[in-house]
Coordinates of C-alpha atoms in Angstrom, one line a residue:
Chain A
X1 CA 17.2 -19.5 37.5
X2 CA 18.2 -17.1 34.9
X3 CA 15.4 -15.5 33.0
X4 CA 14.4 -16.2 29.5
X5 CA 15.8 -13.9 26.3
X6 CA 13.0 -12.1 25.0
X7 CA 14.4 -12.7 21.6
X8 CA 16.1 -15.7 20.5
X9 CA 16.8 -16.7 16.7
X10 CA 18.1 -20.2 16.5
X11 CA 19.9 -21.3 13.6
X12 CA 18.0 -19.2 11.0
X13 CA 19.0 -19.7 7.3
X14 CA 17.3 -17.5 4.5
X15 CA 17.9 -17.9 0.5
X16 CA 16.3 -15.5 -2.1
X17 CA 17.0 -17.5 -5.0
X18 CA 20.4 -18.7 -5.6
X19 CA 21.1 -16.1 -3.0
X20 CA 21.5 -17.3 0.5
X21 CA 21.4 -15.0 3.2
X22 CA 21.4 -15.9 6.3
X23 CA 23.3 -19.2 6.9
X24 CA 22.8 -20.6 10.3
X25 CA 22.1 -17.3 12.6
X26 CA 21.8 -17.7 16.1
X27 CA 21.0 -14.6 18.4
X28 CA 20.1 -14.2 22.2
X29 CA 18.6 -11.2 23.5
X30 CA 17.9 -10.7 27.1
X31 CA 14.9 -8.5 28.5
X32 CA 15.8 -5.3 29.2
X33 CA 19.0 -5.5 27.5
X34 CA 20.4 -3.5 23.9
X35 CA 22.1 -5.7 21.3
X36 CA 23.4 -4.0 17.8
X37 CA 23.6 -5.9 15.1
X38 CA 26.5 -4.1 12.2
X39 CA 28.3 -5.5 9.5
X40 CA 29.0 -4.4 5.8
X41 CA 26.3 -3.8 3.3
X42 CA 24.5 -7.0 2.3
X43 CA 25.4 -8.9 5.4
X44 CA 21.7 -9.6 6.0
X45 CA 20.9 -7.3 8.9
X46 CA 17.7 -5.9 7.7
X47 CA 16.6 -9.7 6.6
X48 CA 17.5 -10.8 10.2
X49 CA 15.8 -8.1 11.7
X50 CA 12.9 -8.3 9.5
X51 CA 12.3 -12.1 11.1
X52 CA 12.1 -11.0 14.2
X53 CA 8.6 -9.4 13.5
X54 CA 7.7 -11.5 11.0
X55 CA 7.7 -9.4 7.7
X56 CA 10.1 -12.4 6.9
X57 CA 9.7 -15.8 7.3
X58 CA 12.8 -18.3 7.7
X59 CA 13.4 -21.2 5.6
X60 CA 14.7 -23.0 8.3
X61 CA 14.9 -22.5 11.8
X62 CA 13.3 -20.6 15.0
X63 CA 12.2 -17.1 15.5
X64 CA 11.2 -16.9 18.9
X65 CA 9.7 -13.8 21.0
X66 CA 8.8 -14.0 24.4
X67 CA 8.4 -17.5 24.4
X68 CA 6.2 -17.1 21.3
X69 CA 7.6 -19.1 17.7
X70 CA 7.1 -16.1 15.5
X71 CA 7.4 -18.2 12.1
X72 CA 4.5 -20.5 12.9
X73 CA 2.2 -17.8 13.7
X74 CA 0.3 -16.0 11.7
X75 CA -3.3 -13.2 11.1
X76 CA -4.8 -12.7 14.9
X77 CA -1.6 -14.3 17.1
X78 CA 1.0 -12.8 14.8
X79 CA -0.2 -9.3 15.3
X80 CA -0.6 -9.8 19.0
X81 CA 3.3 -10.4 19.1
X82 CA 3.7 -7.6 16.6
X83 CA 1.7 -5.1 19.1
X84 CA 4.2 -5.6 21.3
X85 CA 6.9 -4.3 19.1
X86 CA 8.0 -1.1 17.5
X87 CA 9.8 -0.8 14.5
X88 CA 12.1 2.3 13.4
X89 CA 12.5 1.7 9.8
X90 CA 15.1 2.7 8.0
X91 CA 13.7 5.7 5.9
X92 CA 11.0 6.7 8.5
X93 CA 8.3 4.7 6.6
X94 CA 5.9 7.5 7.7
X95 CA 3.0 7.9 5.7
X96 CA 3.4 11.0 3.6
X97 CA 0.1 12.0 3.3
X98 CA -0.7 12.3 6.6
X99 CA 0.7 14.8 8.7
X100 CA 2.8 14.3 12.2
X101 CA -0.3 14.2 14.7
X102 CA -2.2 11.8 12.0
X103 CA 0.6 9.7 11.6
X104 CA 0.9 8.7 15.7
X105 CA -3.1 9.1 15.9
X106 CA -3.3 6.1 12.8
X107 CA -1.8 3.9 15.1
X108 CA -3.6 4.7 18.2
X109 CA -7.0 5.4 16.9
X110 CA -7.2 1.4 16.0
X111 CA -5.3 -0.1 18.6
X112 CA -6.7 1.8 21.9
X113 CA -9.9 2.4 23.4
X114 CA -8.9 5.9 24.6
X115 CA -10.9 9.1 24.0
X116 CA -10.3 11.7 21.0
X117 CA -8.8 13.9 23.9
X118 CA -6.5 10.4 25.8
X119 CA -5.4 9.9 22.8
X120 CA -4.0 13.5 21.7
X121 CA -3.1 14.1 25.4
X122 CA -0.6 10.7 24.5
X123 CA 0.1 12.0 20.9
X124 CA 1.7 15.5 22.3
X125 CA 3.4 13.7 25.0
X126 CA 5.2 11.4 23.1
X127 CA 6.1 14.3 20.9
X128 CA 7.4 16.5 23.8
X129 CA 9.7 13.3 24.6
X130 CA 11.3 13.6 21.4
X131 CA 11.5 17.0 21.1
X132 CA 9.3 17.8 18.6
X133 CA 5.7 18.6 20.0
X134 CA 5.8 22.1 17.6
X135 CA 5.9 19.9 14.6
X136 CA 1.9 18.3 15.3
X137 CA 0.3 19.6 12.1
X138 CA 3.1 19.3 9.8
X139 CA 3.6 16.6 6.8
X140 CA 6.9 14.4 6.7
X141 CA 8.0 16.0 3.5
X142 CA 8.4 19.4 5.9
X143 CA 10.6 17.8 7.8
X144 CA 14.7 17.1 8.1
X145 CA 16.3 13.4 8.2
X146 CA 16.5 13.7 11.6
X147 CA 13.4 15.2 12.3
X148 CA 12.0 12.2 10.4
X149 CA 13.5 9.6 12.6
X150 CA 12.9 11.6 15.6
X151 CA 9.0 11.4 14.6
X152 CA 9.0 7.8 13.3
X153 CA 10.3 6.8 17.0
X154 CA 7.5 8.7 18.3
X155 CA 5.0 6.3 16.2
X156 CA 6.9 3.4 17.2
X157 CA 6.9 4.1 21.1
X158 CA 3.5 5.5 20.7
X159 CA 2.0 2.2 22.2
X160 CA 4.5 1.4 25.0
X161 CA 6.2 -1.6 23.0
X162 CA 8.6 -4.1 25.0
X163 CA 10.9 -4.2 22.2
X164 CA 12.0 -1.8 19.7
X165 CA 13.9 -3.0 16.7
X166 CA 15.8 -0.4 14.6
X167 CA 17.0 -0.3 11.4
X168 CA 19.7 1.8 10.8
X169 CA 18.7 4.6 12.9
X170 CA 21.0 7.4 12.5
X171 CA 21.6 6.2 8.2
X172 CA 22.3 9.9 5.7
X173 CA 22.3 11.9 9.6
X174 CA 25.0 14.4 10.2
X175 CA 27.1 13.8 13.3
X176 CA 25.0 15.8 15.5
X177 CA 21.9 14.1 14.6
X178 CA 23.3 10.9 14.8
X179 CA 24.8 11.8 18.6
X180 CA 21.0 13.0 19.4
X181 CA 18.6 10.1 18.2
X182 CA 21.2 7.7 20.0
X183 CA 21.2 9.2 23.1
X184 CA 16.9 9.3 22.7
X185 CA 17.4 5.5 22.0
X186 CA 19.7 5.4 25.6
X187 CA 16.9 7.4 27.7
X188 CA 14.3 5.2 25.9
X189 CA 15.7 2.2 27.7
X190 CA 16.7 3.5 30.8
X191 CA 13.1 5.7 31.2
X192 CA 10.4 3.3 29.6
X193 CA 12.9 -0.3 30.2
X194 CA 12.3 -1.5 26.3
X195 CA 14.4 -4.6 25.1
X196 CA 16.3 -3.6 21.6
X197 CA 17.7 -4.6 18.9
X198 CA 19.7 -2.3 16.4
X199 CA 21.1 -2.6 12.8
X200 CA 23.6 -0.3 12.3
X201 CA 27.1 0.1 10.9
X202 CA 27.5 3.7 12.5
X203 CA 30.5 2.8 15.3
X204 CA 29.2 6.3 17.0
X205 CA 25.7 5.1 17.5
X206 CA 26.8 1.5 18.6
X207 CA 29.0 3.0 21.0
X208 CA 26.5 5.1 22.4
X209 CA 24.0 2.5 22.9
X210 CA 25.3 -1.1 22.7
X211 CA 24.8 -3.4 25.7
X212 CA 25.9 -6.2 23.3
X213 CA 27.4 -5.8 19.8
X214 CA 27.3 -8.8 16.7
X215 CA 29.0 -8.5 14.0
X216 CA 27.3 -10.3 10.8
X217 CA 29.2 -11.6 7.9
X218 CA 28.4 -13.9 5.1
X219 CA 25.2 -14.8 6.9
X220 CA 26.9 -15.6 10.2
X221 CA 28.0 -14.0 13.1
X222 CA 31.4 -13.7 12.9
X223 CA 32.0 -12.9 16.8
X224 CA 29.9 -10.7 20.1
X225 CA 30.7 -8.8 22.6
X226 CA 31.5 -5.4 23.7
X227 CA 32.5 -2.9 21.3
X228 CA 36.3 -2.8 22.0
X229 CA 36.1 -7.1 22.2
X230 CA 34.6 -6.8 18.3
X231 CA 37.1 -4.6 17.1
X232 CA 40.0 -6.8 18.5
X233 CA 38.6 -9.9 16.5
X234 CA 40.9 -11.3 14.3
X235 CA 38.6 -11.2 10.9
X236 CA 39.6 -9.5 7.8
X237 CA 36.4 -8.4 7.3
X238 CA 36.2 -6.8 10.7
X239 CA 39.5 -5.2 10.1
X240 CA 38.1 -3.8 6.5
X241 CA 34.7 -2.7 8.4
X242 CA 36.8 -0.7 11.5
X243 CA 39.6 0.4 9.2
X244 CA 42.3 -1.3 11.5
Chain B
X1 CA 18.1 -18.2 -18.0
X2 CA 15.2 -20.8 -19.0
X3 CA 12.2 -18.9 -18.5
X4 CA 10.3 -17.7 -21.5
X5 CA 7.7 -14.6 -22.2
X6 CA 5.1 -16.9 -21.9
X7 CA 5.9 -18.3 -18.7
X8 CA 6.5 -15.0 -17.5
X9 CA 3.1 -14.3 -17.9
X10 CA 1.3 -17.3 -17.1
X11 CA 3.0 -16.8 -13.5
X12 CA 2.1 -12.9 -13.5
X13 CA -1.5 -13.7 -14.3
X14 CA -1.5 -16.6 -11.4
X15 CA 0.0 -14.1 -9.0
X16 CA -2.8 -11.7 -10.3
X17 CA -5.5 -14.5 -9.5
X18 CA -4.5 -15.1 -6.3
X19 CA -4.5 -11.6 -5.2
X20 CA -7.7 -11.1 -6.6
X21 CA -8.9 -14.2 -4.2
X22 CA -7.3 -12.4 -1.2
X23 CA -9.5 -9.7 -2.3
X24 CA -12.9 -11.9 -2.0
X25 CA -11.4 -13.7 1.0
X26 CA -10.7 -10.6 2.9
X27 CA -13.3 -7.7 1.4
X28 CA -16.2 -9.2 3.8
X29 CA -13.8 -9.7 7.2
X30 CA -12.8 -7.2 9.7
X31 CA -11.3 -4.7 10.3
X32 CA -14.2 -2.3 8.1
X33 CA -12.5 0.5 7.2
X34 CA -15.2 3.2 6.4
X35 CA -13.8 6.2 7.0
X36 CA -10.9 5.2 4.1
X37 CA -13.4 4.2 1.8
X38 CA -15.1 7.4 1.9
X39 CA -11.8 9.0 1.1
X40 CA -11.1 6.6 -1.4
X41 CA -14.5 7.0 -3.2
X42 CA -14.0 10.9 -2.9
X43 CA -10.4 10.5 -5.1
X44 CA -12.3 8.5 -7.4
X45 CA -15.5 10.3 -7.7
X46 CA -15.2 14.1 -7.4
X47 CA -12.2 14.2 -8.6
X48 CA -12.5 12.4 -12.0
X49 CA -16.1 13.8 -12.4
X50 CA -14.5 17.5 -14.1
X51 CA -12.5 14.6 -16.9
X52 CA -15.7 12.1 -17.2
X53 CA -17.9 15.4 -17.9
X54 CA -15.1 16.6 -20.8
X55 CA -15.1 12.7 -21.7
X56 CA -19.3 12.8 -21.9
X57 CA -19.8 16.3 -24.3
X58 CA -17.3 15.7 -26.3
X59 CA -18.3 11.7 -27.0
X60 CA -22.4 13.4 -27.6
X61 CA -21.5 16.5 -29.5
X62 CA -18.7 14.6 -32.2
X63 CA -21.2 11.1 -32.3
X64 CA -23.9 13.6 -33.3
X65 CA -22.2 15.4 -36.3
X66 CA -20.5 12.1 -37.4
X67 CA -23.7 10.3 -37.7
X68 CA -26.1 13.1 -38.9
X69 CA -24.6 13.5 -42.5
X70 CA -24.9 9.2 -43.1
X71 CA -28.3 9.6 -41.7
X72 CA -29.3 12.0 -43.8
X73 CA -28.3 10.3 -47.1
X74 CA -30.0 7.5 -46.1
X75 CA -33.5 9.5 -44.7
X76 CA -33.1 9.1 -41.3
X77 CA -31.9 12.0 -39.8
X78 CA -35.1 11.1 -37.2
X79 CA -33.2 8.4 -35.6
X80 CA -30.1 10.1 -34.4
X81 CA -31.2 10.6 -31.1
X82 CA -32.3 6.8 -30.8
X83 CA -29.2 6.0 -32.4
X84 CA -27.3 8.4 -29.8
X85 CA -28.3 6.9 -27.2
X86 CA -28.2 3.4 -27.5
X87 CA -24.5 3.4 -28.6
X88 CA -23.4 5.8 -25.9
X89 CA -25.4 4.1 -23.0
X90 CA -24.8 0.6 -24.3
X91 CA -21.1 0.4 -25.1
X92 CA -19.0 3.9 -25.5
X93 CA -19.9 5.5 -22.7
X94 CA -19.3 2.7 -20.2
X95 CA -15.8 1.8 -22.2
X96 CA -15.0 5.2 -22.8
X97 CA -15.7 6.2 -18.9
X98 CA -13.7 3.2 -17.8
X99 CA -10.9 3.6 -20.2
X100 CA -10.2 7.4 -19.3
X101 CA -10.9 6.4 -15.1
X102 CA -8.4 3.7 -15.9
X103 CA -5.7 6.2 -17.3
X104 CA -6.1 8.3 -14.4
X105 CA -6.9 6.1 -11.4
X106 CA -4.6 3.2 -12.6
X107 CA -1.4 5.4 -12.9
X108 CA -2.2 7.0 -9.7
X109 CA -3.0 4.0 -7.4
X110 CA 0.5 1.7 -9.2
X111 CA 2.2 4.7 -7.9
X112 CA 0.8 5.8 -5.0
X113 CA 0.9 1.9 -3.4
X114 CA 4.3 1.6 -5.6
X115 CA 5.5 4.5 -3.5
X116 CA 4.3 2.8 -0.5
X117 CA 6.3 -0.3 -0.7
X118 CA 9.9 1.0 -1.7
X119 CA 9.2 3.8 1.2
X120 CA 8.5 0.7 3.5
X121 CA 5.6 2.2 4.4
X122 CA 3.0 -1.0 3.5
X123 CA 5.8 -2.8 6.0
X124 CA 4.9 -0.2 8.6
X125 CA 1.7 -0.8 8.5
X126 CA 2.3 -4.4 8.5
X127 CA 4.2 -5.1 11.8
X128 CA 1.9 -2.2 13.8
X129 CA -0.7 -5.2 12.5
X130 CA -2.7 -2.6 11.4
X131 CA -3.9 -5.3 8.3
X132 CA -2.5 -3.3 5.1
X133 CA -4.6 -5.3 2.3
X134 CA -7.8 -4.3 4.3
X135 CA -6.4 -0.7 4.0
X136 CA -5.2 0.0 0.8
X137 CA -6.4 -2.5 -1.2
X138 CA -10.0 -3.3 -0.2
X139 CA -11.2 -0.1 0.2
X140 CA -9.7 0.8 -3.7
X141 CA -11.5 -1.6 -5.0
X142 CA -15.2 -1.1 -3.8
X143 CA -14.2 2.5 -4.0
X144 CA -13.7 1.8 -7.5
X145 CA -16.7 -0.4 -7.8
X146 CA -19.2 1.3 -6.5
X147 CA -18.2 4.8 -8.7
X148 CA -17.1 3.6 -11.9
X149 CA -20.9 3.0 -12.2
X150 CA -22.1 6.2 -10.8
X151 CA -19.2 8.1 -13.1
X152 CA -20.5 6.1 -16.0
X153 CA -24.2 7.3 -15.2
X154 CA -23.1 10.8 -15.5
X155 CA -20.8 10.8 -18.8
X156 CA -23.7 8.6 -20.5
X157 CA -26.1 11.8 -19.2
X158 CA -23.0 14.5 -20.5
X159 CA -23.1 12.8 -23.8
X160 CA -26.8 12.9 -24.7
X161 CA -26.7 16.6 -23.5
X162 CA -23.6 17.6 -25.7
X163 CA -25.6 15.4 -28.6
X164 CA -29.2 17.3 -28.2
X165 CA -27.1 20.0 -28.2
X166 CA -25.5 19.5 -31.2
X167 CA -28.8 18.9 -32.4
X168 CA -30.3 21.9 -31.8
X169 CA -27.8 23.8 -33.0
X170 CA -28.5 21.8 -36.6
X171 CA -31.8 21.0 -36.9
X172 CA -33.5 22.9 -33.8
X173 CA -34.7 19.5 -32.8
X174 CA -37.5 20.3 -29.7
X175 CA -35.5 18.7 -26.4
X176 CA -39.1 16.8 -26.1
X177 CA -39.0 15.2 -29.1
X178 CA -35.2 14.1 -28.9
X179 CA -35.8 12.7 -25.3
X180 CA -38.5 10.3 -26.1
X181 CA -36.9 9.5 -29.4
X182 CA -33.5 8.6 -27.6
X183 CA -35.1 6.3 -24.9
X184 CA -37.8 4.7 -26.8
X185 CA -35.6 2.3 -28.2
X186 CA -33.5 1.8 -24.8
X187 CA -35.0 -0.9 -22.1
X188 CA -34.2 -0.8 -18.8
X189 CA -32.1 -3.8 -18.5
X190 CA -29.8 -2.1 -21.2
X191 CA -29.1 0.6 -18.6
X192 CA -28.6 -1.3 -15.6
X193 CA -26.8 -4.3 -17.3
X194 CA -24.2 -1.7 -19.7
X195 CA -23.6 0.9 -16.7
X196 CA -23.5 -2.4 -14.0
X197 CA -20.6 -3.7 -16.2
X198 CA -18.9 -1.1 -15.2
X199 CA -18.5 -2.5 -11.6
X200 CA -16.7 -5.1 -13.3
X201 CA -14.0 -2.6 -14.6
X202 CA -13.5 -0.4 -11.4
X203 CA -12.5 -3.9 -10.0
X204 CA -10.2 -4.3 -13.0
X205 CA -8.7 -1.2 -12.8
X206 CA -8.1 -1.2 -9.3
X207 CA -7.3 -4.8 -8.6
X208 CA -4.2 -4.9 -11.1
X209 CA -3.3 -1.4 -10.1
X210 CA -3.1 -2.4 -6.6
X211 CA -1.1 -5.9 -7.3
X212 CA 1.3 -4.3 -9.5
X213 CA 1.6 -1.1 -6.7
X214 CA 1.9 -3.9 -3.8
X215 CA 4.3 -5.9 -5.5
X216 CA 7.3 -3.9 -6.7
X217 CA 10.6 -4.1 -5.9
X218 CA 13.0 -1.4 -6.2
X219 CA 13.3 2.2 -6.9
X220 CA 11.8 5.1 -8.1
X221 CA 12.1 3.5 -11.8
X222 CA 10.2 0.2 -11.1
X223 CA 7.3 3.0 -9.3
X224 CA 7.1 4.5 -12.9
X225 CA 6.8 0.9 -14.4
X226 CA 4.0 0.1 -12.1
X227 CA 2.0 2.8 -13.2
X228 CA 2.6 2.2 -16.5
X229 CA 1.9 -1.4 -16.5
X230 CA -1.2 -0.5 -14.3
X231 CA -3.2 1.8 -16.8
X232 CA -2.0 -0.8 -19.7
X233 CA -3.1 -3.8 -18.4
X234 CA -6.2 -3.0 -17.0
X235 CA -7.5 -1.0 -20.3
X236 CA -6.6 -4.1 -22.2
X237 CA -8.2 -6.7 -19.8
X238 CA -11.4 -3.8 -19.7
X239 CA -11.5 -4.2 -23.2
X240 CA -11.6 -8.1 -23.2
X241 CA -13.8 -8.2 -20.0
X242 CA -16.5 -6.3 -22.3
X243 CA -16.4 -8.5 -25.5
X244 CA -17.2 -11.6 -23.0
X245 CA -19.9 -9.5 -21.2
X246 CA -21.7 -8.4 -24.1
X247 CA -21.6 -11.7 -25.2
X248 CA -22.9 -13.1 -22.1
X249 CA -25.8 -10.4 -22.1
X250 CA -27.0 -11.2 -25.6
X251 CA -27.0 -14.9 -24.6
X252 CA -29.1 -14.1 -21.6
X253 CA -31.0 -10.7 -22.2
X254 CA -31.2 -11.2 -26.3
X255 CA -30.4 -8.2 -28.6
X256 CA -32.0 -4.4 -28.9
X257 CA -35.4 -5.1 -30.3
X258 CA -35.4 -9.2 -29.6

């Protein structure tokens, strides 16, 4: 009996406006497992990855997450699903007047019952495990794009999801940044076993950490696979995106 | 493109409604957040009360050397204080307190919650279901609510100073005589029902503020316009929300004297 995907989006279609997104997306992802999502600018990635935890609501079809239909649900149930995802937003998204320690202890102060001292024993051992423990009492603006991302994966690990959903991770890094939160995405996987999903049209990032790579155009996925099995599709819009 | 001005803003103004029912829906449900309200009522209070206490003395002190030299044509130079007071307690110092809170508070809460959703930040705290209206918006508003009042109190207090002292300076009025003169003519309900009224524009300032912060799309640019729109729109609504409430309160309570 195989097991079932943790996340599974079945023939999602999403219009603002006039302006139709997604046209008939269908995604599988199984537990334990990285997919990457890439395709040029205004594919719909973010939108598709925004119905996974329900900041976006299809206008047709499923959104389900461990078993759960994430588009019927909504207040109590919904955030029950959503506590059980963390979310790497694009531009950090951390909240700027708070400083590093606050911005983990926000999250954890309201969703545990652990102690003042559990809770910054967790705080400063998340922060060791991305490298950044000496940044505690600073304030985002302090900090460098990558430092940024580094900390906002800290707040979204910070309570132990089972899926982690980034969007575009390693966006304005340089080369060495990018080569760093990718391999901190890699040992999050193998160490802590989290199911992901990852928008991203960086080809070093999705090389690093792609169990499973879809390329979006138009609102459809054009083809999956592995990296080299994408880049051999016979698309000129894949062509255009790899420069072949 | 079909839509008109008008339509515009009869679908802005529905939007607005049925934020401000989210509001009632939501202010009285869980989670409580106490420790942000604090806060919140700290941004509002101590740091406007430096601007409301400028706003009071300077209302008092120019009211009283405007009025003196028509009351003294007229031989009733003895009324000023009486005078003083009910036109700062009963209608420009609540307005004038809500109008100058409105410029300040509005333009800083479009923004700051503006900020907050281009950053993706209200998103953040939307997936860690951490319940972002209960956060941002609720405790703004009571914030707002319970020290527009309390600021209002205080400039009302400023302006009677700055206008005995005015006084003094003119006519070496005895601070005795000029305090029971002012409040002799005042009631009670005059002070509870002008300052209460300005409950009713903390949640107008606050309320549109908040919507128009919550619900922009875009940059840096449409930030700007949300702040804009946020100190415009709620003086203007302030100022229409007090010609019905003075209405209402003459219907009810009857005029000074009645």
């Amino acid at each position: 009996m195989t097991e079932a995907p943790v996340i599974e989006l079945r023939d999602v279609y999403k219009s603002f406006g006039s302006n139709e997104v997604l046209k008939g997306v269908d995604l599988l992802v199984e537990n334990d497992t990285s997919a990457v999502v890439m395709g040029g600018s205004g594919s719909g990635k973010s939108v598709l990855i925004k119905h996974i935890v329900g900041l976006l609501n299809p206008d047709k079809g499923q959104i389900i997450v461990n078993g759960k239909r994430v588009d019927q649900l909504v207040g109590d149930e919904l955030d029950t699903v959503r506590l059980t995802i963390g979310y790497l937003f694009q531009s950090g998204a951390l909240f700027d007047s708070m400083t590093v320690y606050e911005n983990l202890d926000f999250f954890l102060e309201r969703h545990s019952s652990d102690s003042e001292s559990e809770r910054a024993e967790r705080i400063m051992e998340t922060l060791s495990w991305v490298g950044l423990p000496e940044k505690r009492d600073e304030f985002p603006a302090q900090l460098s794009g990558g430092q940024k991302k580094r900390i906002a994966l800290a707040r979204a690990i910070i309570m132990e999801p089972e899926i982690l959903l980034y969007d575009e991770p390693t966006t304005g890094l340089d080369p060495v940044s990018v080569r760093s939160v990718s391999e901190l995405i890699v040992k999050l996987r193998e160490e802590k076993g989290v199911t992901s999903v990852t928008i991203t049209h960086d080809l070093l990032c999705a090389e690093i950490i792609a169990d499973s790579i879809h390329f979006l155009h138009e609102g459809r996925f054009l083809t999956s696979g592995s990296l080299d099995e994408v880049r051999r599709y016979n698309h000129a819009a894949i062509a255009t995106f790899f420069g072949n | 493109m079909s839509t008109t001005p008008v339509k515009d803003f009869l679908s802005d103004f529905g939007d607005l409604v049925r934020f401000m029912m989210r509001f009632f829906n939501r202010f009285w449900r869980r989670p409580f957040e106490g420790r942000e309200l604090l806060r919140q009522m700290d941004e509002v209070g101590s740091k406007s009360f430096l601007l409301t206490s400028v706003t009071g003395l300077s209302i008092g002190i120019v009211m009283a050397m405007q009025s003196r030299g028509t009351l003294i044509r007229f031989g009733a130079e003895a009324v000023l204080p009486s005078m003083l007071a009910l036109s700062i307690v009963k209608e420009i110092g609540p307005v004038i307190t809500a109008l100058v809170l409105a410029g300040r508070l509005g333009a800083g809460i479009g923004a700051e919650i503006g900020s907050m959703r281009v950053t993706e930040q209200i998103d953040a705290l939307e997936v860690a279901a951490l319940k972002p209206f209960h956060f941002l918006v609720v405790t703004r508003v009571l914030a707002c609510m319970i020290m527009f009042p309390i600021l209002t109190l205080w400039t009302d207090s400023i302006a009677m100073f700055g206008g005995y002292i005015e006084s003094l300076i003119a006519s070496g009025i005895d601070y005795r005589i000029f305090i029971s003169t002012a409040f002799e003519s005042l009631r009670f309900s005059d002070v509870i029902i002008d300052t209460g009224k300005t409950a009713i524009f903390g949640f107008i300032v606050a309320i549109v503020s908040c919507y128009l912060g919550f619900h922009v799309r875009g940059g840096t640019r449409e930030v700007g316009q949300a702040a804009m729109r946020a100190v415009v729109g709620s003086s203007l609504l302030i100022l229409l929300a007090d010609v019905v409430i003075v209405r209402l309160s003459l219907l009810i309570f009857g005029d000074v004297g009645s």
